[in-house]
Amino acid sequence: MPPVPFPRELAQAISDPNFKRDLQAVIEIGKNIWPEVDAAARKKGDKGHLYARIAERCHLALMGVKMAASTGGSGLTKSGPAGPPQNPPVMHGMMYCLDLVEKIIRTDFRAGDMARLAKLPALLKRIRHLLRVYYDFVVGGRQHSDLIFCDWDSMLLVALMLHQAGLCFQLEPSRFRAAMAASNGELEKFFLDDELDIGLFRQTAFELERYVEADPESEDTDRMAAGDVEDAADDDLTAHVMSWLLGDVLVAFIMDENTGSSDSRRWAGKAMTRLVEWSTSKTIRTTLGDALTDAMRPIYWTPSLLVRFSHAGGLGALFGDWTNSTCRNMCEDILNDMPEAVWDNQTPASLAVVTRELQTKVNSEGSVIAKCPIFINAFLNMYRRYSLAPFHAAARLENFDSPVIFYYLSHRIKQDSLPMISSQDWLDLVTTYIDMPHSTERRYHWANMTVSARWDCLELYGCCAEACPEKRELRRLRERRVRGVREGAVEARLDRWGGKAKACKACGWVAYCSEACQRADWKKHKPECLMKRR
Ligand SMILES: [Zn+2]
Ligand SMILES: [Zn+2]
C-alpha cells in the first residue's frame, strides 16, 4: 500500500462542512490514512492516544483557521505569493521541500536509505528560510527574490506537514536517533542550538517591554508604544509555524532521555532548558501560542515528567496554559491532581512565572477565582516552602490597574502575624481579600504604587472630592515635576494625601482626605452612596 500524505487528507476531511467533526471519526480517518501509525499503536498499547493528539491538534488548527477567516482571512488561511503549488511543485520551493521531508522520514527510512536522512537539515533550514522571506514580506513589505518559492494552498497545510514530521520522530525514537546520527551534528544545531526566529518586530517589542519594565520612571505612554509594535508583530507567524515541528521534537528528546547514551542525555538536557525557556517567557508564549501548549501534553500527562519539568523551572507554564489556552480544561485537571513534589526546588524566577499567571487569572476572571483549590494549594505550597518571598516579589508587579492580591496577602500575614498553616487559613484570608470594601482596596493599591504611578493616578486614588484643595495643589506640583528627580518633602505630602484618605462610612466606596472634602462632595456622591450601600 503506497503511503498517503496524512495531513493533507485529514485537513481536507475536517474542512468539509458536511464532516461530522467528533473525535472518534477523526481517529478513524487517522487509522486509515496512516497505517504505520496504526501498526505502531497496536504493537504498543500506550501509543493509542496519539490519534487523539493528532485529531485534536488538527481540530485546533482548523478552529484557528475558521476564526481567522471570519475576521478577514489572515493568519494560517493565507496562500503563498507564488500561488497554489503546481504539479510537480516549484523546484526548491516550500511544497517541494515539505514533500521531500515527508518522503525521507516515511519512505526512505523504511527502505533503509540512511544516506538520504542526511539531507534533512538542509531541507528544514530551507523551509525556515522561506517562512522568514514570506513573513518579512507580510509584516515589513520586504520584497525578497525567494518569494517565488513560496507556493502553498494555506499555511495550515505547511504547519500540519511539519507537525507530521515532529510526531513521526516522537512516535518512533529509533527513526529520530537515526536522523540525528546521519546529520553529523546539523540536526542537533537546528533543533537545540539555533535561536528561535521570532522576527524583527517581535524582537523589538521584546526589547521595548524589557526597557519599560526595568525603568522605574516608565509611564503609560511607554507601555502603549511597546504594545503597538507588538500588535504588528502578531502578523509574523514564522516561529509559530515552525513550533508545530519544534515543540514535538523537543518533547521527543525529553521522552527519549533514558536510552543510556550520553548523546541522548545531552539532547534531553538542552531540550528541557529550551522548552522551559519558551513555555515560561511571556513573549515566546505569545509568539508560539497554542501550538506549543499542545505539544507539551505528554509532559503534562506524565507525573514523573511533570515533576522534572517543574524542577527545571517550567511549573509556571502549566499555570499559564490554565490561564489562557485552548487546553485550559486539561490543565485544570492536572493542576488539581499533580504531585506536591512539583513545588520543590523552585527558584525565585520560576515562582515569579507562577505568580504572574495567577495574577493574570485574577485579572481576567475576577477575584472570586482566588478561592478555588488551585489558588489555595499554590499559596499553601509556596508559603510552606519559600515563606513570603514569592508574595513580595509578585506584589512589586501589581500596577495601579491590576489586582493587588499578592500585596494584600503578604501585608496582612506580616502585619497580623497570621499562622497560615492550613488550607482553611488561606481560604479565610483570601475571603477577606475578596470581600474588602472598595475604598480599602484603593488604599492597598496606593500603598503598593511607585512614586511615578502615584503621580499618574492623582485622579484615580486619594481624595475623591473634585474640589479637594490638596489635590489641586498636588496637580500643580506635578506640573513642576522633573522626571527622575526625587523630592522627598513633596513625595511625602503626596503619600500622606493618598494613604490617609478615609472611607465614606455609609458605603465604603469612596474616600476623602478631610471632613471638609467629604461635605463638599456630598451632593454629588449621595446618589452613588445610596446605590453602593449593601
Ligand atoms: Zn480632599
Ligand atoms: Zn458613601
XYZ file of C-alpha atoms and ligand atoms in Angstrom:
536
model
C 0.000 0.000 0.000
C 1.530 3.333 -1.074
C 1.971 5.934 1.682
C -0.791 8.526 1.741
C 0.101 12.082 2.800
C -1.718 12.161 6.081
C -2.140 15.832 6.905
C -3.487 16.839 3.525
C -6.225 14.222 3.619
C -7.100 14.862 7.195
C -7.116 18.614 6.699
C -9.428 18.218 3.719
C -11.696 15.850 5.588
C -12.142 18.035 8.604
C -12.503 21.185 6.488
C -15.511 19.616 4.755
C -18.618 21.338 6.157
C -20.537 18.060 5.930
C -17.989 16.261 8.022
C -19.146 15.379 11.490
C -16.204 16.522 13.486
C -16.262 14.331 16.532
C -13.036 12.898 17.798
C -13.824 9.261 17.079
C -14.459 9.962 13.402
C -11.179 11.811 13.047
C -9.392 8.967 14.777
C -10.866 6.548 12.234
C -9.548 8.663 9.368
C -6.164 8.755 11.036
C -6.112 4.976 11.241
C -6.983 4.545 7.604
C -4.581 7.007 6.116
C -1.602 6.403 8.314
C -1.259 2.637 8.521
C 2.197 2.642 10.001
C 0.998 4.699 12.961
C -1.813 2.266 13.427
C 0.610 -0.653 13.372
C 2.786 1.017 15.988
C -0.278 1.725 18.114
C -1.318 -1.890 18.003
C 2.182 -3.004 18.866
C 2.322 -0.733 21.896
C -0.979 -0.074 23.579
C 0.215 3.159 25.145
C 0.584 4.915 21.772
C -3.151 4.820 21.166
C -3.549 8.355 22.491
C -1.507 9.666 19.586
C -4.540 9.592 17.302
C -6.403 11.711 19.788
C -3.478 14.132 19.860
C -3.278 14.353 16.087
C -7.001 14.729 15.737
C -7.332 17.328 18.436
C -4.383 19.287 17.206
C -5.752 19.348 13.653
C -9.081 20.359 15.085
C -7.414 23.223 16.942
C -5.700 24.409 13.802
C -8.960 24.280 11.945
C -10.685 26.385 14.594
C -7.859 28.892 14.306
C -8.258 28.994 10.554
C -12.013 29.461 10.819
C -11.580 32.223 13.352
C -9.025 33.930 11.144
C -11.315 33.551 8.140
C -14.210 35.182 9.987
C -12.032 38.138 10.979
C -10.769 38.827 7.466
C -8.848 35.739 6.411
C -5.483 36.423 7.976
C -3.127 34.024 9.736
C -2.991 30.417 8.696
C -5.518 30.700 5.855
C -3.255 32.647 3.520
C -1.853 31.007 0.412
C 1.687 31.719 -0.701
C 2.577 34.609 -3.040
C 3.726 32.083 -5.680
C 0.144 30.789 -5.863
C -1.095 27.245 -5.279
C 1.529 24.542 -5.769
C 1.974 23.211 -9.318
C 2.469 19.596 -10.223
C 5.365 18.991 -9.849
C 5.879 21.828 -7.337
C 8.395 24.637 -7.892
C 11.932 23.217 -7.629
C 13.345 24.026 -4.162
C 10.077 25.727 -3.210
C 8.160 25.212 0.024
C 5.998 22.291 -1.152
C 8.966 20.645 -2.860
C 10.905 20.732 0.422
C 7.970 19.572 2.551
C 7.243 16.671 0.185
C 10.898 15.630 0.348
C 10.962 15.808 4.150
C 7.906 13.626 4.292
C 9.331 11.149 1.802
C 12.654 10.934 3.644
C 11.128 10.423 7.071
C 8.460 7.992 5.995
C 9.575 6.089 2.905
C 13.338 6.308 2.604
C 13.844 5.497 6.253
C 11.688 2.405 5.895
C 13.615 1.350 2.807
C 16.855 1.619 4.764
C 18.161 4.571 2.726
C 20.042 6.203 5.602
C 22.126 8.456 3.363
C 19.051 10.453 2.443
C 18.387 11.197 6.107
C 21.492 13.420 5.973
C 19.575 15.804 3.662
C 17.056 16.687 6.386
C 18.924 19.614 7.990
C 19.317 21.473 4.693
C 15.644 20.965 3.836
C 14.439 22.127 7.258
C 16.663 25.202 7.059
C 15.272 25.975 3.618
C 11.711 25.732 4.944
C 12.546 28.061 7.823
C 14.193 30.497 5.401
C 11.153 30.583 3.100
C 8.851 31.250 6.063
C 11.068 34.173 7.056
C 11.087 35.528 3.486
C 7.313 35.306 3.350
C 6.617 36.973 6.726
C 9.177 39.721 6.160
C 7.054 40.465 3.113
C 3.754 40.282 5.041
C 4.847 42.322 8.065
C 7.522 44.604 6.638
C 6.718 44.675 2.898
C 10.186 43.400 2.057
C 10.476 42.001 -1.484
C 12.924 39.102 -1.379
C 13.723 37.341 -4.654
C 12.872 33.997 -2.993
C 9.175 34.906 -2.771
C 8.702 32.889 -5.987
C 9.425 29.758 -3.952
C 6.545 30.419 -1.554
C 3.961 28.093 -3.064
C 1.256 26.705 -0.793
C -2.500 26.475 -0.598
C -2.712 27.501 3.020
C -0.216 27.989 5.804
C -2.223 25.432 7.774
C -1.049 22.752 5.370
C 2.577 23.769 5.884
C 2.099 23.643 9.657
C 0.405 20.251 9.510
C 3.157 18.729 7.397
C 5.778 19.985 9.840
C 3.684 18.593 12.670
C 3.603 15.223 10.972
C 7.391 15.129 10.843
C 7.578 16.014 14.546
C 5.088 13.340 15.540
C 6.888 10.745 13.420
C 10.026 11.423 15.443
C 8.137 11.277 18.725
C 6.378 8.066 17.783
C 9.474 6.217 16.690
C 12.583 7.154 18.654
C 14.705 4.807 16.530
C 13.915 6.860 13.443
C 14.696 10.005 15.357
C 18.068 8.752 16.588
C 18.983 7.578 13.092
C 18.214 11.011 11.672
C 20.279 12.667 14.392
C 23.210 10.341 13.748
C 23.070 10.813 9.971
C 23.098 14.605 10.238
C 26.544 14.848 11.789
C 25.516 17.415 14.408
C 23.498 19.544 11.979
C 20.079 18.495 13.327
C 21.215 18.977 16.910
C 22.180 22.514 15.983
C 18.903 23.139 14.156
C 16.652 21.791 16.915
C 18.602 22.647 20.055
C 21.064 25.498 19.420
C 19.719 27.782 16.681
C 17.925 30.739 18.166
C 14.177 30.798 17.662
C 13.472 33.203 14.810
C 10.726 35.373 16.273
C 11.167 38.168 13.731
C 12.375 41.732 13.922
C 9.063 43.214 15.087
C 8.653 40.725 17.955
C 12.284 41.224 18.896
C 11.782 44.987 19.019
C 8.600 44.643 21.056
C 10.503 42.371 23.415
C 13.338 44.893 23.877
C 10.880 47.746 24.425
C 8.979 45.807 27.037
C 12.161 44.939 28.902
C 13.180 48.570 28.834
C 9.807 49.704 30.148
C 9.826 47.097 32.919
C 13.352 47.943 34.043
C 12.717 51.693 34.215
C 11.001 52.706 37.477
C 10.051 56.011 35.837
C 8.276 54.444 32.876
C 4.832 55.753 32.067
C 1.713 54.531 30.372
C 2.617 56.077 27.025
C 5.813 53.982 27.007
C 3.778 50.845 27.560
C 1.356 51.796 24.795
C 4.191 52.334 22.310
C 5.543 48.876 23.135
C 2.039 47.471 22.662
C 1.735 48.973 19.164
C 4.915 47.269 17.993
C 3.677 44.029 19.491
C 0.413 44.271 17.547
C 2.372 44.499 14.295
C 4.491 41.532 15.372
C 1.370 39.362 15.715
C 1.234 39.012 11.921
C 4.622 37.286 11.829
C 3.874 33.569 12.204
C 7.335 32.205 11.304
C 8.076 30.937 14.803
C 4.501 29.791 15.346
C 4.500 27.627 12.220
C 7.974 26.229 12.979
C 6.848 25.368 16.521
C 4.417 22.805 15.106
C 7.574 20.822 14.412
C 9.911 22.105 17.120
C 7.526 21.573 20.050
C 7.010 17.916 19.198
C 10.729 17.418 18.652
C 11.751 18.992 21.974
C 9.284 16.740 23.762
C 10.607 13.759 21.768
C 14.129 14.494 23.064
C 12.882 14.658 26.660
C 10.865 11.450 26.343
C 13.899 9.693 24.901
C 16.323 10.634 27.668
C 16.836 7.228 29.261
C 18.423 5.294 26.425
C 21.749 5.179 28.255
C 23.732 7.083 25.645
C 25.470 10.308 26.596
C 24.084 11.916 23.404
C 20.511 11.259 24.493
C 21.178 12.746 27.899
C 22.790 15.849 26.418
C 19.946 16.335 23.940
C 17.322 15.859 26.652
C 19.065 18.390 28.896
C 19.231 21.007 26.165
C 15.654 20.301 25.092
C 14.416 20.693 28.674
C 16.180 24.047 29.078
C 14.748 25.240 25.785
C 11.213 24.055 26.479
C 11.207 25.721 29.907
C 12.512 28.953 28.402
C 9.951 29.003 25.604
C 6.956 27.979 27.681
C 7.594 30.432 30.527
C 8.707 33.525 28.576
C 5.729 35.799 28.105
C 6.954 36.934 24.707
C 7.674 33.481 23.319
C 4.420 32.085 24.681
C 2.573 34.834 22.839
C 4.544 34.117 19.684
C 4.095 30.341 19.651
C 0.565 30.222 21.059
C -1.359 27.001 21.355
C 0.933 25.045 19.038
C 3.457 24.857 21.878
C 0.834 24.185 24.568
C -0.469 21.273 22.611
C 2.976 19.798 22.050
C 3.511 19.830 25.831
C 0.731 17.354 26.540
C 2.938 14.264 27.011
C 4.816 16.192 29.725
C 1.655 17.365 31.462
C 0.168 13.878 31.220
C 3.084 12.055 32.834
C 3.584 12.900 36.553
C 7.289 11.984 36.605
C 7.949 14.177 33.539
C 5.913 16.997 35.053
C 7.994 16.906 38.238
C 11.222 17.039 36.206
C 9.866 19.836 34.057
C 8.823 21.787 37.186
C 12.186 21.333 38.837
C 13.790 22.674 35.677
C 11.693 25.847 36.131
C 8.647 25.069 33.979
C 5.825 24.952 36.544
C 4.577 28.406 35.551
C 3.897 27.154 32.017
C 1.191 24.830 33.304
C -0.414 27.710 35.217
C -0.137 29.819 32.074
C -1.862 27.190 29.969
C -4.640 27.064 32.563
C -4.953 30.856 32.431
C -5.019 31.225 28.711
C -5.013 28.412 26.179
C -7.387 26.095 24.384
C -6.135 23.312 26.688
C -7.263 25.011 29.886
C -9.666 22.265 30.989
C -6.959 19.652 30.724
C -4.582 21.908 32.658
C -7.181 22.478 35.360
C -7.486 18.716 35.904
C -3.717 18.351 36.063
C -3.271 21.279 38.477
C -5.868 19.756 40.791
C -4.193 16.390 40.721
C -0.435 16.965 40.444
C 2.139 15.608 42.900
C 3.196 18.074 45.606
C 6.820 17.429 44.671
C 6.413 19.848 41.724
C 6.750 22.655 44.295
C 10.203 21.580 45.463
C 13.435 23.097 44.114
C 11.790 26.250 42.755
C 13.877 29.344 42.032
C 12.611 32.911 42.522
C 12.475 33.201 38.724
C 10.282 30.145 38.223
C 7.960 31.118 41.099
C 7.668 34.564 39.528
C 6.150 32.909 36.446
C 3.638 31.028 38.616
C 2.545 34.188 40.453
C 2.452 36.184 37.203
C -0.002 33.679 35.742
C -2.132 33.669 38.912
C -2.307 37.464 38.714
C -3.395 37.223 35.089
C -6.104 34.752 36.083
C -7.484 37.076 38.789
C -7.291 39.969 36.365
C -9.279 38.196 33.672
C -11.791 36.268 35.792
C -12.278 38.427 38.893
C -11.075 37.992 42.458
C -13.528 35.198 43.365
C -11.397 32.743 41.355
C -8.739 33.024 44.101
C -10.929 30.861 46.369
C -10.616 27.823 44.085
C -8.451 24.893 45.247
C -5.762 25.576 42.612
C -5.064 29.012 44.100
C -5.316 27.868 47.713
C -2.933 24.963 47.079
C -0.487 27.210 45.262
C -0.486 29.743 48.147
C -0.109 26.992 50.733
C 2.721 25.193 48.955
C 4.643 28.346 48.093
C 4.381 29.743 51.601
C 5.285 26.452 53.262
C 8.492 26.170 51.236
C 9.524 29.721 50.429
C 7.738 31.870 53.031
C 6.701 35.364 51.906
C 9.470 35.908 49.334
C 7.444 34.931 46.233
C 4.496 37.014 47.521
C 6.659 40.111 47.955
C 8.191 39.636 44.510
C 4.743 39.288 42.929
C 3.433 42.357 44.787
C 6.071 44.522 43.114
C 4.475 43.779 39.736
C 0.965 44.774 40.805
C 0.082 48.000 38.997
C -2.497 50.669 39.627
C -4.950 48.863 37.324
C -4.271 45.238 38.301
C -5.447 43.287 41.354
C -3.328 43.791 44.498
C -3.813 40.266 45.759
C -0.198 39.351 46.499
C 0.438 42.699 48.146
C -2.669 42.318 50.277
C -1.887 38.745 51.360
C 1.751 39.404 52.252
C 0.873 42.641 54.048
C -1.842 41.021 56.160
C 0.254 37.949 57.041
C 3.149 40.101 58.175
C 1.147 42.776 59.928
C -1.156 40.398 61.823
C 1.406 37.558 62.254
C -1.078 35.098 60.790
C -0.038 31.426 61.050
C -1.169 30.275 57.555
C -0.730 26.573 58.243
C -3.813 25.006 56.700
C -5.899 25.394 53.550
C -8.618 26.839 55.735
C -6.266 29.615 56.935
C -5.664 30.556 53.330
C -9.298 30.316 52.360
C -10.235 32.635 55.238
C -7.620 35.220 54.326
C -8.459 35.111 50.611
C -12.115 35.605 51.523
C -11.264 38.836 53.343
C -9.444 39.954 50.192
C -12.460 39.250 48.032
C -14.871 40.923 50.472
C -12.874 44.041 51.325
C -14.613 47.371 50.659
C -13.661 49.279 47.521
C -12.086 52.150 49.460
C -9.855 49.715 51.397
C -8.730 48.133 48.154
C -7.885 51.608 46.862
C -5.704 52.198 49.916
C -3.835 48.937 49.278
C -3.351 49.993 45.681
C -1.982 53.341 46.719
C 0.416 51.853 49.291
C 1.799 49.445 46.683
C 2.352 52.044 43.919
C 5.665 53.538 42.865
C 6.062 57.300 43.165
C 5.639 57.874 39.434
C 2.499 55.717 39.375
C 1.066 57.787 42.239
C 1.650 60.985 40.285
C -0.023 59.352 37.276
C -3.023 58.300 39.362
C -3.944 61.531 41.158
C -7.377 61.391 39.564
C -7.991 57.730 40.419
C -6.857 57.424 44.028
C -6.625 59.525 47.161
C -9.370 62.014 47.959
C -12.471 61.647 45.753
C -13.692 65.244 46.095
C -13.320 67.054 42.780
C -12.784 70.365 44.609
C -10.191 68.965 47.031
C -7.710 71.829 47.655
C -4.851 69.417 48.369
C -5.459 67.565 45.094
C -5.389 70.913 43.285
C -2.085 71.750 44.913
C -0.634 68.318 44.090
C -1.671 68.744 40.458
C 0.267 71.987 40.414
C 3.327 70.302 41.937
C 3.040 67.540 39.351
C 3.349 70.107 36.550
C 6.651 71.283 38.009
C 7.978 67.789 38.474
C 11.103 66.731 36.560
C 11.098 63.077 35.568
C 13.700 61.151 37.557
C 14.336 63.897 40.147
C 13.350 62.889 43.680
C 11.802 65.467 46.014
C 11.380 63.974 49.496
C 9.078 66.568 51.058
C 6.715 66.760 48.077
C 6.532 62.977 47.753
C 5.792 62.599 51.480
C 2.923 65.039 51.040
C 1.589 63.015 48.084
C 1.932 59.800 50.071
C 0.057 61.254 53.056
C -2.776 62.572 50.949
C -3.413 59.232 49.249
C -2.664 56.974 52.212
C -4.674 58.775 54.864
C -7.892 59.203 52.902
C -10.829 57.913 54.998
C -13.727 55.949 53.529
C -17.319 57.136 53.491
C -18.736 55.150 56.415
C -22.086 54.589 54.757
C -20.925 52.896 51.544
C -17.176 52.230 51.813
C -16.843 53.032 48.105
C -15.220 56.491 48.107
C -12.659 58.133 50.389
C -11.774 61.703 51.434
C -8.721 63.411 52.841
C -10.775 65.597 55.208
C -14.275 66.134 56.566
C -14.453 69.371 54.611
C -13.870 67.480 51.344
C -16.489 64.886 52.241
C -19.073 67.630 52.963
C -18.212 69.465 49.746
C -18.674 66.305 47.700
C -21.848 65.032 49.370
C -24.318 66.434 46.848
C -22.509 64.672 44.027
C -21.818 61.470 45.960
C -25.281 60.982 47.523
C -26.973 59.026 44.669
C -23.874 56.818 44.279
C -23.726 56.316 48.048
C -27.305 55.045 48.182
C -26.590 52.646 45.345
C -23.322 51.259 46.714
C -24.598 50.543 50.247
C -25.006 46.871 50.878
Zn -9.608 66.188 49.827
Zn -20.904 56.908 50.579
